[in-house]
Short mmCIF file of C-alpha atoms in Angstrom, two decimals:
data_model
loop_
_atom_site.label_atom_id
_atom_site.label_comp_id
_atom_site.label_asym_id
_atom_site.label_seq_id
_atom_site.Cartn_x
_atom_site.Cartn_y
_atom_site.Cartn_z
CA UNK A 334 17.62 171.57 95.03
CA UNK A 335 18.78 168.82 97.28
CA UNK A 336 16.74 170.14 100.22
CA UNK A 337 18.30 170.00 103.68
CA UNK A 338 21.35 168.02 103.87
CA UNK A 339 22.57 166.29 107.04
CA UNK A 340 25.62 164.19 107.53
CA UNK A 341 26.47 161.68 108.67
CA UNK A 342 23.28 159.51 108.03
CA UNK A 343 24.41 157.00 110.45
CA UNK A 344 26.60 157.24 113.44
CA UNK A 345 27.65 154.69 115.91
CA UNK A 346 30.22 155.48 118.59
CA UNK A 347 31.01 154.47 122.02
CA UNK A 348 30.02 156.14 125.24
CA UNK A 349 32.16 159.09 126.21
CA UNK A 350 33.00 159.94 122.65
CA UNK A 351 32.26 163.33 121.07
CA UNK A 352 29.71 163.38 118.23
CA UNK A 353 29.15 166.10 115.75
CA UNK A 354 26.13 166.17 113.56
CA UNK A 355 26.11 168.66 110.58
CA UNK A 356 23.34 170.27 108.63
CA UNK A 357 23.10 172.46 105.63
CA UNK A 358 19.64 174.32 105.36
CA UNK A 359 18.04 175.48 102.03
CA UNK A 360 19.59 178.44 100.76
CA UNK A 361 17.44 181.48 101.58
CA UNK A 362 15.77 180.09 104.60
CA UNK A 363 16.21 182.13 107.69
CA UNK A 364 15.31 179.57 110.36
CA UNK A 365 17.10 176.35 111.35
CA UNK A 366 15.82 173.89 113.75
CA UNK A 367 17.44 170.64 115.45
CA UNK A 368 15.07 167.94 116.61
CA UNK A 369 15.48 164.69 118.32
CA UNK A 370 13.14 161.58 117.46
CA UNK A 371 12.64 158.66 120.01
CA UNK A 372 10.04 156.19 120.43
CA UNK A 373 9.33 157.24 123.87
CA UNK A 374 9.30 161.03 123.55
CA UNK A 375 8.40 161.48 119.75
CA UNK A 376 9.84 164.47 118.11
CA UNK A 377 11.42 167.06 120.43
CA UNK A 378 12.72 170.54 119.41
CA UNK A 379 16.23 171.00 120.80
CA UNK A 380 17.22 174.40 119.47
CA UNK A 381 16.40 176.69 116.70
CA UNK A 382 18.26 179.66 115.12
CA UNK A 383 17.19 182.70 113.14
CA UNK A 384 19.53 184.23 110.92
CA UNK A 385 22.35 182.26 112.49
CA UNK A 386 21.45 183.34 116.02
CA UNK A 387 20.20 180.98 118.57
CA UNK A 388 16.65 182.05 119.59
CA UNK A 389 15.52 179.17 122.08
CA UNK A 390 17.70 176.54 123.26
CA UNK A 391 15.32 175.28 126.02
CA UNK A 392 14.95 172.07 124.65
CA UNK A 393 18.72 171.09 124.77
CA UNK A 394 18.73 168.30 127.37
CA UNK A 395 21.93 168.95 129.17
CA UNK A 396 25.21 170.90 128.82
CA UNK A 397 26.59 167.86 126.93
CA UNK A 398 24.68 169.29 124.07
CA UNK A 399 25.75 172.32 122.06
CA UNK A 400 24.91 173.63 118.68
CA UNK A 401 26.32 176.45 116.64
CA UNK A 402 25.60 178.11 113.24
CA UNK A 403 28.67 179.88 111.99
CA UNK A 404 26.97 181.06 108.78
CA UNK A 405 23.72 180.73 107.03
CA UNK A 406 24.71 177.54 105.12
CA UNK A 407 25.90 175.42 108.06
CA UNK A 408 25.08 174.17 111.51
CA UNK A 409 26.50 171.67 113.97
CA UNK A 410 25.02 169.79 116.85
CA UNK A 411 27.70 168.55 119.17
CA UNK A 412 27.38 166.09 122.08
CA UNK A 413 30.14 165.46 124.33
CA UNK A 414 30.56 163.24 125.98
CA UNK A 415 27.97 161.01 124.40
CA UNK A 416 25.91 158.57 126.32
CA UNK A 417 23.75 155.53 125.40
CA UNK A 418 20.52 157.45 126.28
CA UNK A 419 21.38 160.09 123.51
CA UNK A 420 20.74 157.36 120.92
CA UNK A 421 18.11 158.76 118.60
CA UNK A 422 17.33 160.20 115.16
CA UNK A 423 18.31 163.76 114.90
CA UNK A 424 16.56 165.94 112.36
CA UNK A 425 17.52 169.28 111.08
CA UNK A 426 14.74 171.58 109.46
CA UNK A 427 14.88 174.68 107.81
CA UNK A 428 12.13 177.34 107.11
CA UNK A 429 11.92 180.57 105.20
CA UNK A 430 10.51 183.58 107.24
CA UNK A 431 6.82 184.43 107.28
CA UNK A 432 5.78 186.56 110.09
CA UNK A 433 2.15 185.38 109.80
CA UNK A 434 3.00 181.97 110.55
CA UNK A 435 2.17 180.62 107.11
CA UNK A 436 5.30 178.68 106.56
CA UNK A 437 6.54 175.16 106.11
CA UNK A 438 9.47 173.40 107.80
CA UNK A 439 11.61 171.39 105.49
CA UNK A 440 13.23 168.48 107.21
CA UNK A 441 16.54 166.68 106.48
CA UNK A 442 16.77 162.96 106.15
CA UNK A 443 18.13 162.70 109.81
CA UNK A 444 21.15 161.22 111.41
CA UNK A 445 20.51 158.01 113.19
CA UNK A 446 22.82 157.93 116.29
CA UNK A 447 23.77 154.96 118.13
CA UNK A 448 25.84 155.29 121.40
CA UNK A 449 27.07 151.89 122.66
CA UNK B 8 1.86 175.69 128.52
CA UNK B 9 1.36 175.02 124.90
CA UNK B 10 0.88 171.18 124.20
CA UNK B 11 -0.24 168.98 121.43
CA UNK B 12 -1.48 165.40 122.22
CA UNK B 13 -2.28 162.47 120.01
CA UNK B 14 -4.01 159.85 121.90
CA UNK B 15 -3.17 157.03 119.59
CA UNK B 16 0.55 155.86 119.07
CA UNK B 17 -0.54 153.05 116.72
CA UNK B 18 -3.56 153.05 114.44
CA UNK B 19 -4.59 150.09 112.13
CA UNK B 20 -7.28 150.15 109.65
CA UNK B 21 -8.35 148.11 106.64
CA UNK B 22 -8.00 149.31 103.15
CA UNK B 23 -11.04 151.25 102.09
CA UNK B 24 -12.24 152.08 105.59
CA UNK B 25 -12.45 155.47 107.07
CA UNK B 26 -9.52 156.78 109.10
CA UNK B 27 -9.25 159.41 111.74
CA UNK B 28 -6.19 160.44 113.43
CA UNK B 29 -6.98 162.49 116.48
CA UNK B 30 -4.92 165.72 117.62
CA UNK B 31 -5.88 167.92 120.64
CA UNK B 32 -4.04 171.03 121.75
CA UNK B 33 -3.84 173.26 124.50
CA UNK B 34 -3.08 176.93 123.92
CA UNK B 35 -5.07 179.96 125.14
CA UNK B 36 -4.51 181.85 122.00
CA UNK B 37 -5.27 181.42 118.27
CA UNK B 38 -3.06 178.74 117.05
CA UNK B 39 -2.11 177.67 113.54
CA UNK B 40 -2.34 173.91 113.31
CA UNK B 41 -0.46 171.60 110.86
CA UNK B 42 -0.22 168.04 109.79
CA UNK B 43 3.25 166.61 108.94
CA UNK B 44 3.66 163.06 107.56
CA UNK B 45 6.63 160.65 107.55
CA UNK B 46 6.47 157.87 105.00
CA UNK B 47 8.86 154.95 105.30
CA UNK B 48 12.32 155.89 104.24
CA UNK B 49 11.21 159.39 103.39
CA UNK B 50 11.83 162.76 105.06
CA UNK B 51 9.16 164.35 107.38
CA UNK B 52 6.99 166.58 105.06
CA UNK B 53 4.09 168.92 105.46
CA UNK B 54 0.81 167.35 104.71
CA UNK B 55 -1.79 170.18 105.26
CA UNK B 56 -2.29 173.30 107.40
CA UNK B 57 -5.61 174.38 108.79
CA UNK B 58 -5.68 177.84 107.17
CA UNK B 59 -5.43 176.40 103.73
CA UNK B 60 -8.65 174.49 104.16
CA UNK B 61 -7.61 172.06 101.50
CA UNK B 62 -7.60 168.33 100.91
CA UNK B 63 -4.42 166.68 100.32
CA UNK B 64 -4.25 162.98 99.19
CA UNK B 65 -7.83 162.89 100.25
CA UNK B 66 -7.06 164.00 103.84
CA UNK B 67 -8.88 166.86 105.61
CA UNK B 68 -8.61 168.33 108.97
CA UNK B 69 -10.90 170.74 110.65
CA UNK B 70 -9.94 173.00 113.32
CA UNK B 71 -12.36 172.89 116.09
CA UNK B 72 -11.66 175.65 118.66
CA UNK B 73 -14.36 174.52 121.15
CA UNK B 74 -12.98 171.14 121.44
CA UNK B 75 -9.48 172.25 120.85
CA UNK B 76 -8.95 169.46 118.14
CA UNK B 77 -7.58 169.30 114.77
CA UNK B 78 -8.43 165.59 113.66
CA UNK B 79 -7.12 164.31 110.47
CA UNK B 80 -9.81 162.34 108.38
CA UNK B 81 -9.88 160.37 105.23
CA UNK B 82 -13.10 158.65 104.13
CA UNK B 83 -11.20 155.66 102.32
CA UNK B 84 -7.83 154.58 103.53
CA UNK B 85 -5.06 153.33 101.04
CA UNK B 86 -2.17 151.27 101.68
CA UNK B 87 0.19 154.24 100.62
CA UNK B 88 -1.26 156.14 103.51
CA UNK B 89 0.74 154.02 106.13
CA UNK B 90 3.00 156.32 107.72
CA UNK B 91 3.76 158.28 110.74
CA UNK B 92 1.69 161.25 111.37
CA UNK B 93 2.61 164.28 113.54
CA UNK B 94 -0.07 167.04 114.54
CA UNK B 95 1.90 170.34 115.07
CA UNK B 96 1.02 173.73 116.33
CA UNK B 97 2.40 177.19 115.90
CA UNK B 98 1.50 180.04 118.21
CA UNK B 99 0.68 183.18 116.65
CA UNK B 100 2.75 185.06 119.48
CA UNK B 101 5.86 182.93 118.27
CA UNK B 102 5.62 182.05 114.68
CA UNK B 103 9.27 180.63 114.81
CA UNK B 104 8.61 177.75 116.99
CA UNK B 105 6.53 174.72 116.01
CA UNK B 106 5.27 172.31 118.83
CA UNK B 107 4.91 168.82 117.63
CA UNK B 108 2.62 166.07 119.03
CA UNK B 109 4.06 162.52 119.77
CA UNK B 110 2.94 161.18 116.56
CA UNK B 111 0.50 158.40 115.42
CA UNK B 112 1.66 155.54 113.35
CA UNK B 113 -0.89 154.53 110.78
CA UNK B 114 -1.04 151.15 109.38
CA UNK B 115 -3.52 150.30 106.52
CA UNK B 116 -4.03 146.60 106.07
CA UNK B 117 -4.64 145.42 102.56
#
């Protein structure tokens, strides 16, 4: 099992351009999470899905950010238009369901986004 | 609001010295606490969870509800322990969501 897969691994774009980040969770995991990591703010939860349904998007910074999960094996995080302050590492993580809270999040390798 | 704090952004210790990474949380209910670790060029991964009461790679962490702390400790630091460490909390009322602290970068000096 390759674990959580993210693409691209690195993305350099210019301000104003649309950016789409992709994630393939581990098969069988019911939860999918999108995080943003920066030096200043650490690891921030942006949005998470349960069975493809968005549950909490309160961490999405602005309307420029949107996320979708059209099926159990694919999710996208889109930034349109992108701005230099969006530069960060974006992580996707998936988790199996366990109502006792005894679960573990499995992280992807991250996408390093640079907006010039 | 639920919150996890890690007061040290950077921590340097010498090889063989004891290490303690501090974590405090604010939550009125009964939390589940975790430590995640990110080694250089590797993925963020679970190190240990308080309910397991286990020692992983020589690390232990005890939940102190009175002090609302979950400090990570190791008696003798090794060079391979150098990494970014995140303390995290799950609320029993919302198992889905994990709140991460800002992280502590540990550097073990040979």
